[in-house]
Amino acid sequence: MIRRLAVVIAIIILAAIVVHEPDITAEPAASPLDPAKEDLSRVDYPSQRDLDWYPRFIRPNDSLESLFGDDWVYIARFNRIDRRHTYPGMTIKVPRDMAVARAYTPLPKEYEPAKRYAKYILVSLTEQWIGAYERGTLKFSMPAATGKKGNETPTGLFRIDARDRTHTSSLYQTDDNSAQYPMDYAMRFFIDKQNVGYWIHARDLPGKPASHGCVGLFDEPMQNRMYGIPARPVLHDSKKLYDWAVGEADHGPDSGTIELIDGGPVVEVIGENPVYQPAPLRPMVATR
């Protein structure tokens, strides 16, 4: 009798949860309590349309490392997101075959316009990705965060004319207004009519266009210095591109402060910001 009563009580409690707290048992999706309602499975990158991936809901206590082990780096790159911006309630994309993530780059291996140049930087707004070319052959590439709507990164052909390894923004501060926003390993490629400079530099990568027009790259050492996250920095794309493009081997001793340089790499910015579809691009897969 007691056992039957316990079963009845359990059924009543479950029914109450389903009726009054439907989100607890609903299919995974971006949490309605998350003001950003961040669902990166809605971001339509042309390079991912023919790849076999599924949306993965991030639950409490999930992290890229706990979910994917040493392959977390490739999942971060696939989503153009850093560890500080991967949080419970959001949804990311996960290739079913991890080899796809390891080999992923949306940029062409050979790029004809770059063949005339020893070094050439291609920025795709559509793919949120940046590539380093040597005589038209892709040397390496990495995700980026370009200008958000209303502050889009200018398109066209430019050339890097200045470097500043310890640059900080003159216009914007950190979230807590405690310091000017850090822009480590900065390379200027354009100055507009209002005398505003556009740079390629270190910044946060939230998985979408997010800047005021600059092009941001992974820099976990900077994030650790400013926010204490992640505890063990790994990704340092901003330094890699900086050393390749304007390093001391080609442009002499680096003072660490702003310096004009001659003969910097050409920078080509192409495309338009990626489209956000009104619904996930793939059916949501429940995870355990």
mmCIF file of C-alpha atoms in Angstrom:
data_model
loop_
_atom_site.group_PDB
_atom_site.id
_atom_site.type_symbol
_atom_site.label_atom_id
_atom_site.label_comp_id
_atom_site.label_asym_id
_atom_site.label_seq_id
_atom_site.Cartn_x
_atom_site.Cartn_y
_atom_site.Cartn_z
ATOM 1 C CA MET A 1 0.000 0.000 0.000
ATOM 2 C CA ILE A 2 2.798 2.377 0.970
ATOM 3 C CA ARG A 3 4.676 1.538 -2.256
ATOM 4 C CA ARG A 4 1.562 2.250 -4.375
ATOM 5 C CA LEU A 5 1.024 5.545 -2.562
ATOM 6 C CA ALA A 6 4.630 6.536 -3.249
ATOM 7 C CA VAL A 7 4.173 5.793 -6.959
ATOM 8 C CA VAL A 8 0.969 7.858 -7.100
ATOM 9 C CA ILE A 9 2.700 10.798 -5.370
ATOM 10 C CA ALA A 10 5.640 10.575 -7.796
ATOM 11 C CA ILE A 11 3.251 10.660 -10.787
ATOM 12 C CA ILE A 12 1.426 13.690 -9.356
ATOM 13 C CA ILE A 13 4.721 15.545 -8.816
ATOM 14 C CA LEU A 14 5.901 14.759 -12.366
ATOM 15 C CA ALA A 15 2.578 15.937 -13.810
ATOM 16 C CA ALA A 16 2.844 19.163 -11.846
ATOM 17 C CA ILE A 17 6.345 19.776 -13.172
ATOM 18 C CA VAL A 18 5.271 19.233 -16.801
ATOM 19 C CA VAL A 19 2.258 21.497 -16.427
ATOM 20 C CA HIS A 20 3.730 24.311 -14.338
ATOM 21 C CA GLU A 21 7.445 24.140 -15.303
ATOM 22 C CA PRO A 22 7.477 23.011 -18.934
ATOM 23 C CA ASP A 23 11.024 24.270 -19.507
ATOM 24 C CA ILE A 24 12.392 21.564 -17.193
ATOM 25 C CA THR A 25 11.285 18.780 -19.527
ATOM 26 C CA ALA A 26 11.220 20.678 -22.826
ATOM 27 C CA GLU A 27 13.487 19.848 -25.739
ATOM 28 C CA PRO A 28 16.861 21.572 -25.390
ATOM 29 C CA ALA A 29 16.996 25.049 -26.901
ATOM 30 C CA ALA A 30 18.353 28.448 -26.012
ATOM 31 C CA SER A 31 17.057 29.180 -22.528
ATOM 32 C CA PRO A 32 14.152 31.687 -22.472
ATOM 33 C CA LEU A 33 15.694 33.012 -19.246
ATOM 34 C CA ASP A 34 18.880 33.914 -21.096
ATOM 35 C CA PRO A 35 18.435 37.523 -22.278
ATOM 36 C CA ALA A 36 20.748 36.844 -25.226
ATOM 37 C CA LYS A 37 18.837 33.663 -26.183
ATOM 38 C CA GLU A 38 22.078 32.653 -27.881
ATOM 39 C CA ASP A 39 21.589 29.853 -30.391
ATOM 40 C CA LEU A 40 24.624 29.569 -32.640
ATOM 41 C CA SER A 41 22.912 26.835 -34.654
ATOM 42 C CA ARG A 42 20.949 29.668 -36.289
ATOM 43 C CA VAL A 43 24.061 31.280 -37.760
ATOM 44 C CA ASP A 44 24.161 30.387 -41.441
ATOM 45 C CA TYR A 45 27.749 29.960 -42.618
ATOM 46 C CA PRO A 46 27.884 28.814 -46.274
ATOM 47 C CA SER A 47 30.876 26.564 -45.539
ATOM 48 C CA GLN A 48 28.837 24.525 -43.019
ATOM 49 C CA ARG A 49 25.718 23.898 -45.097
ATOM 50 C CA ASP A 50 26.964 20.584 -46.488
ATOM 51 C CA LEU A 51 28.676 19.403 -43.292
ATOM 52 C CA ASP A 52 27.080 16.885 -40.950
ATOM 53 C CA TRP A 53 26.654 18.668 -37.632
ATOM 54 C CA TYR A 54 24.020 18.826 -34.915
ATOM 55 C CA PRO A 55 22.977 21.504 -32.395
ATOM 56 C CA ARG A 56 24.209 20.873 -28.855
ATOM 57 C CA PHE A 57 22.545 22.510 -25.861
ATOM 58 C CA ILE A 58 24.950 23.587 -23.110
ATOM 59 C CA ARG A 59 23.650 22.456 -19.721
ATOM 60 C CA PRO A 60 24.697 23.563 -16.233
ATOM 61 C CA ASN A 61 28.236 22.393 -15.405
ATOM 62 C CA ASP A 62 28.990 21.736 -19.095
ATOM 63 C CA SER A 63 32.162 23.158 -20.580
ATOM 64 C CA LEU A 64 33.881 22.676 -23.905
ATOM 65 C CA GLU A 65 36.587 20.643 -22.156
ATOM 66 C CA SER A 66 34.152 18.400 -20.274
ATOM 67 C CA LEU A 67 32.129 17.730 -23.422
ATOM 68 C CA PHE A 68 34.894 17.290 -25.992
ATOM 69 C CA GLY A 69 38.180 16.651 -24.170
ATOM 70 C CA ASP A 70 41.242 17.755 -26.121
ATOM 71 C CA ASP A 71 39.031 18.405 -29.160
ATOM 72 C CA TRP A 72 37.421 21.411 -27.451
ATOM 73 C CA VAL A 73 39.767 23.679 -29.426
ATOM 74 C CA TYR A 74 38.273 22.545 -32.731
ATOM 75 C CA ILE A 75 34.693 22.948 -31.501
ATOM 76 C CA ALA A 76 35.533 26.470 -30.308
ATOM 77 C CA ARG A 77 36.946 27.317 -33.729
ATOM 78 C CA PHE A 78 34.001 25.704 -35.539
ATOM 79 C CA ASN A 79 31.658 27.995 -33.580
ATOM 80 C CA ARG A 80 33.905 31.096 -33.596
ATOM 81 C CA ILE A 81 33.541 31.240 -29.821
ATOM 82 C CA ASP A 82 35.841 31.392 -26.806
ATOM 83 C CA ARG A 83 35.509 29.543 -23.525
ATOM 84 C CA ARG A 84 34.434 32.661 -21.597
ATOM 85 C CA HIS A 85 31.382 32.967 -23.856
ATOM 86 C CA THR A 86 30.330 29.305 -23.746
ATOM 87 C CA TYR A 87 27.708 29.116 -21.012
ATOM 88 C CA PRO A 88 24.644 27.082 -19.916
ATOM 89 C CA GLY A 89 21.511 27.947 -21.855
ATOM 90 C CA MET A 90 23.151 28.467 -25.227
ATOM 91 C CA THR A 91 23.373 26.135 -28.226
ATOM 92 C CA ILE A 92 26.437 25.412 -30.336
ATOM 93 C CA LYS A 93 27.179 23.375 -33.461
ATOM 94 C CA VAL A 94 28.992 20.031 -33.192
ATOM 95 C CA PRO A 95 30.209 17.993 -36.201
ATOM 96 C CA ARG A 96 29.237 14.331 -35.910
ATOM 97 C CA ASP A 97 32.701 13.396 -37.172
ATOM 98 C CA MET A 98 35.352 15.223 -35.161
ATOM 99 C CA ALA A 99 37.762 14.903 -38.092
ATOM 100 C CA VAL A 100 35.553 17.460 -39.857
ATOM 101 C CA ALA A 101 36.135 19.972 -37.060
ATOM 102 C CA ARG A 102 39.882 19.310 -36.986
ATOM 103 C CA ALA A 103 40.262 19.969 -40.709
ATOM 104 C CA TYR A 104 37.742 22.788 -40.937
ATOM 105 C CA THR A 105 38.526 26.053 -42.665
ATOM 106 C CA PRO A 106 36.010 27.981 -44.771
ATOM 107 C CA LEU A 107 38.648 29.799 -46.829
ATOM 108 C CA PRO A 108 40.137 28.517 -50.112
ATOM 109 C CA LYS A 109 43.518 26.795 -50.045
ATOM 110 C CA GLU A 110 44.571 28.896 -53.032
ATOM 111 C CA TYR A 111 43.463 32.496 -53.597
ATOM 112 C CA GLU A 112 44.308 34.000 -56.982
ATOM 113 C CA PRO A 113 44.318 37.718 -55.973
ATOM 114 C CA ALA A 114 46.931 36.971 -53.298
ATOM 115 C CA LYS A 115 49.483 35.384 -55.644
ATOM 116 C CA ARG A 116 51.152 38.730 -56.401
ATOM 117 C CA TYR A 117 51.989 39.279 -52.732
ATOM 118 C CA ALA A 118 54.460 37.685 -50.340
ATOM 119 C CA LYS A 119 51.878 38.085 -47.558
ATOM 120 C CA TYR A 120 48.161 38.758 -47.898
ATOM 121 C CA ILE A 121 45.366 38.737 -45.315
ATOM 122 C CA LEU A 122 41.834 37.787 -46.362
ATOM 123 C CA VAL A 123 38.924 38.573 -44.032
ATOM 124 C CA SER A 124 35.527 37.015 -44.801
ATOM 125 C CA LEU A 125 32.654 38.761 -43.020
ATOM 126 C CA THR A 126 30.259 36.088 -44.263
ATOM 127 C CA GLU A 127 32.304 33.317 -42.645
ATOM 128 C CA GLN A 128 33.689 35.327 -39.707
ATOM 129 C CA TRP A 129 37.116 33.998 -40.600
ATOM 130 C CA ILE A 130 40.560 35.334 -41.476
ATOM 131 C CA GLY A 131 43.323 33.743 -43.547
ATOM 132 C CA ALA A 132 47.048 34.363 -43.974
ATOM 133 C CA TYR A 133 48.288 33.756 -47.539
ATOM 134 C CA GLU A 134 51.807 33.549 -48.903
ATOM 135 C CA ARG A 135 51.971 33.990 -52.680
ATOM 136 C CA GLY A 136 48.340 32.908 -52.891
ATOM 137 C CA THR A 137 48.642 29.755 -50.764
ATOM 138 C CA LEU A 138 46.859 29.587 -47.409
ATOM 139 C CA LYS A 139 49.474 29.375 -44.654
ATOM 140 C CA PHE A 140 46.992 29.283 -41.751
ATOM 141 C CA SER A 141 43.541 30.601 -40.860
ATOM 142 C CA MET A 142 41.453 31.340 -37.793
ATOM 143 C CA PRO A 143 37.989 32.518 -36.664
ATOM 144 C CA ALA A 144 37.276 36.195 -36.162
ATOM 145 C CA ALA A 145 34.677 38.553 -34.741
ATOM 146 C CA THR A 146 34.024 41.498 -37.056
ATOM 147 C CA GLY A 147 31.788 44.551 -36.776
ATOM 148 C CA LYS A 148 28.207 44.005 -35.624
ATOM 149 C CA LYS A 149 25.132 45.401 -37.368
ATOM 150 C CA GLY A 150 25.386 49.151 -37.637
ATOM 151 C CA ASN A 151 29.147 49.024 -37.109
ATOM 152 C CA GLU A 152 30.132 46.673 -39.928
ATOM 153 C CA THR A 153 33.793 46.264 -40.795
ATOM 154 C CA PRO A 154 34.524 48.198 -44.004
ATOM 155 C CA THR A 155 35.043 46.070 -47.099
ATOM 156 C CA GLY A 156 37.679 46.570 -49.766
ATOM 157 C CA LEU A 157 41.455 46.482 -50.165
ATOM 158 C CA PHE A 158 43.663 47.970 -47.459
ATOM 159 C CA ARG A 159 47.214 47.632 -46.167
ATOM 160 C CA ILE A 160 48.551 47.326 -42.640
ATOM 161 C CA ASP A 161 50.353 50.577 -41.838
ATOM 162 C CA ALA A 162 50.884 50.391 -38.068
ATOM 163 C CA ARG A 163 51.428 47.892 -35.276
ATOM 164 C CA ASP A 164 50.979 48.124 -31.510
ATOM 165 C CA ARG A 165 51.585 45.049 -29.393
ATOM 166 C CA THR A 166 50.033 46.630 -26.277
ATOM 167 C CA HIS A 167 47.333 48.774 -27.857
ATOM 168 C CA THR A 168 44.174 49.776 -25.957
ATOM 169 C CA SER A 169 41.002 51.323 -27.296
ATOM 170 C CA SER A 170 40.705 55.101 -27.037
ATOM 171 C CA LEU A 171 36.897 54.873 -27.331
ATOM 172 C CA TYR A 172 35.684 51.789 -25.437
ATOM 173 C CA GLN A 173 36.102 50.329 -21.952
ATOM 174 C CA THR A 174 35.784 46.852 -20.454
ATOM 175 C CA ASP A 175 32.354 45.686 -19.291
ATOM 176 C CA ASP A 176 32.951 46.877 -15.723
ATOM 177 C CA ASN A 177 34.408 50.226 -16.912
ATOM 178 C CA SER A 178 37.587 49.499 -14.960
ATOM 179 C CA ALA A 179 39.955 49.936 -17.916
ATOM 180 C CA GLN A 180 40.154 50.835 -21.565
ATOM 181 C CA TYR A 181 39.404 47.785 -23.705
ATOM 182 C CA PRO A 182 42.623 45.855 -24.414
ATOM 183 C CA MET A 183 43.582 45.371 -28.071
ATOM 184 C CA ASP A 184 46.801 43.361 -27.774
ATOM 185 C CA TYR A 185 48.766 42.528 -30.925
ATOM 186 C CA ALA A 186 46.996 45.222 -32.905
ATOM 187 C CA MET A 187 47.555 45.905 -36.607
ATOM 188 C CA ARG A 188 45.894 48.952 -38.183
ATOM 189 C CA PHE A 189 44.555 48.530 -41.707
ATOM 190 C CA PHE A 190 42.246 51.539 -42.246
ATOM 191 C CA ILE A 191 41.489 55.076 -41.010
ATOM 192 C CA ASP A 192 38.082 56.480 -41.934
ATOM 193 C CA LYS A 193 37.056 60.080 -42.669
ATOM 194 C CA GLN A 194 36.285 60.659 -38.987
ATOM 195 C CA ASN A 195 39.893 59.657 -38.182
ATOM 196 C CA VAL A 196 38.759 56.400 -36.549
ATOM 197 C CA GLY A 197 41.270 53.588 -36.924
ATOM 198 C CA TYR A 198 40.285 50.008 -37.740
ATOM 199 C CA TRP A 199 42.533 47.285 -36.382
ATOM 200 C CA ILE A 200 42.996 43.538 -36.356
ATOM 201 C CA HIS A 201 43.619 42.683 -32.697
ATOM 202 C CA ALA A 202 42.961 40.476 -29.683
ATOM 203 C CA ARG A 203 39.416 40.455 -28.303
ATOM 204 C CA ASP A 204 36.617 38.259 -26.982
ATOM 205 C CA LEU A 205 34.969 35.919 -29.514
ATOM 206 C CA PRO A 206 31.266 35.390 -28.730
ATOM 207 C CA GLY A 207 30.458 33.389 -31.869
ATOM 208 C CA LYS A 208 29.038 36.281 -33.876
ATOM 209 C CA PRO A 209 29.922 39.754 -35.209
ATOM 210 C CA ALA A 210 30.445 41.807 -32.073
ATOM 211 C CA SER A 211 32.911 44.644 -32.552
ATOM 212 C CA HIS A 212 32.543 48.302 -33.474
ATOM 213 C CA GLY A 213 34.270 47.599 -36.785
ATOM 214 C CA CYS A 214 37.620 46.081 -35.904
ATOM 215 C CA VAL A 215 38.523 42.434 -36.544
ATOM 216 C CA GLY A 216 39.028 40.440 -33.349
ATOM 217 C CA LEU A 217 40.988 37.228 -32.823
ATOM 218 C CA PHE A 218 41.344 34.644 -30.048
ATOM 219 C CA ASP A 219 43.634 35.759 -27.200
ATOM 220 C CA GLU A 220 43.117 33.740 -24.033
ATOM 221 C CA PRO A 221 46.201 35.194 -22.267
ATOM 222 C CA MET A 222 44.569 38.628 -22.578
ATOM 223 C CA GLN A 223 41.270 37.269 -21.245
ATOM 224 C CA ASN A 224 43.064 35.647 -18.328
ATOM 225 C CA ARG A 225 44.801 38.941 -17.528
ATOM 226 C CA MET A 226 41.586 40.969 -17.703
ATOM 227 C CA TYR A 227 38.960 38.536 -16.402
ATOM 228 C CA GLY A 228 40.821 35.591 -14.856
ATOM 229 C CA ILE A 229 39.178 33.255 -17.399
ATOM 230 C CA PRO A 230 40.325 30.792 -18.640
ATOM 231 C CA ALA A 231 42.681 29.686 -15.887
ATOM 232 C CA ARG A 232 44.989 27.995 -18.395
ATOM 233 C CA PRO A 233 45.174 30.019 -21.618
ATOM 234 C CA VAL A 234 45.650 28.063 -24.839
ATOM 235 C CA LEU A 235 44.335 29.983 -27.845
ATOM 236 C CA HIS A 236 46.545 32.867 -28.941
ATOM 237 C CA ASP A 237 45.689 33.550 -32.577
ATOM 238 C CA SER A 238 46.252 37.299 -32.278
ATOM 239 C CA LYS A 239 49.953 36.784 -31.515
ATOM 240 C CA LYS A 240 50.338 34.191 -34.264
ATOM 241 C CA LEU A 241 48.976 36.505 -36.953
ATOM 242 C CA TYR A 242 50.837 39.521 -35.567
ATOM 243 C CA ASP A 243 54.196 37.718 -35.562
ATOM 244 C CA TRP A 244 53.607 36.504 -39.121
ATOM 245 C CA ALA A 245 52.342 39.809 -40.527
ATOM 246 C CA VAL A 246 54.356 42.527 -38.747
ATOM 247 C CA GLY A 247 56.882 40.665 -36.631
ATOM 248 C CA GLU A 248 60.483 41.644 -36.047
ATOM 249 C CA ALA A 249 61.791 39.337 -38.768
ATOM 250 C CA ASP A 250 60.237 41.573 -41.425
ATOM 251 C CA HIS A 251 59.800 44.920 -39.684
ATOM 252 C CA GLY A 252 62.607 45.252 -37.154
ATOM 253 C CA PRO A 253 62.626 45.567 -33.360
ATOM 254 C CA ASP A 254 59.200 45.933 -31.810
ATOM 255 C CA SER A 255 58.970 48.602 -29.097
ATOM 256 C CA GLY A 256 55.609 47.282 -27.910
ATOM 257 C CA THR A 257 53.960 50.653 -28.531
ATOM 258 C CA ILE A 258 52.399 52.116 -31.659
ATOM 259 C CA GLU A 259 54.736 52.236 -34.642
ATOM 260 C CA LEU A 260 54.156 53.041 -38.298
ATOM 261 C CA ILE A 261 55.425 50.375 -40.687
ATOM 262 C CA ASP A 262 56.113 50.265 -44.410
ATOM 263 C CA GLY A 263 55.244 47.404 -46.706
ATOM 264 C CA GLY A 264 52.752 45.708 -44.418
ATOM 265 C CA PRO A 265 50.553 42.920 -45.802
ATOM 266 C CA VAL A 266 47.550 43.736 -47.961
ATOM 267 C CA VAL A 267 44.239 43.206 -46.164
ATOM 268 C CA GLU A 268 41.149 42.342 -48.200
ATOM 269 C CA VAL A 269 37.767 42.377 -46.478
ATOM 270 C CA ILE A 270 34.958 40.679 -48.400
ATOM 271 C CA GLY A 271 31.324 39.655 -47.994
ATOM 272 C CA GLU A 272 28.537 40.622 -45.623
ATOM 273 C CA ASN A 273 27.802 39.599 -42.054
ATOM 274 C CA PRO A 274 26.328 36.091 -41.693
ATOM 275 C CA VAL A 275 22.569 35.575 -41.739
ATOM 276 C CA TYR A 276 20.748 34.563 -38.544
ATOM 277 C CA GLN A 277 17.907 32.231 -39.439
ATOM 278 C CA PRO A 278 14.681 32.563 -37.402
ATOM 279 C CA ALA A 279 14.878 28.893 -36.366
ATOM 280 C CA PRO A 280 17.696 26.363 -35.866
ATOM 281 C CA LEU A 281 19.133 25.082 -39.141
ATOM 282 C CA ARG A 282 18.973 21.448 -37.981
ATOM 283 C CA PRO A 283 16.492 19.560 -35.769
ATOM 284 C CA MET A 284 17.604 19.741 -32.155
ATOM 285 C CA VAL A 285 19.168 16.531 -30.837
ATOM 286 C CA ALA A 286 18.538 15.794 -27.185
ATOM 287 C CA THR A 287 21.719 14.942 -25.238
ATOM 288 C CA ARG A 288 22.290 12.949 -22.117
#
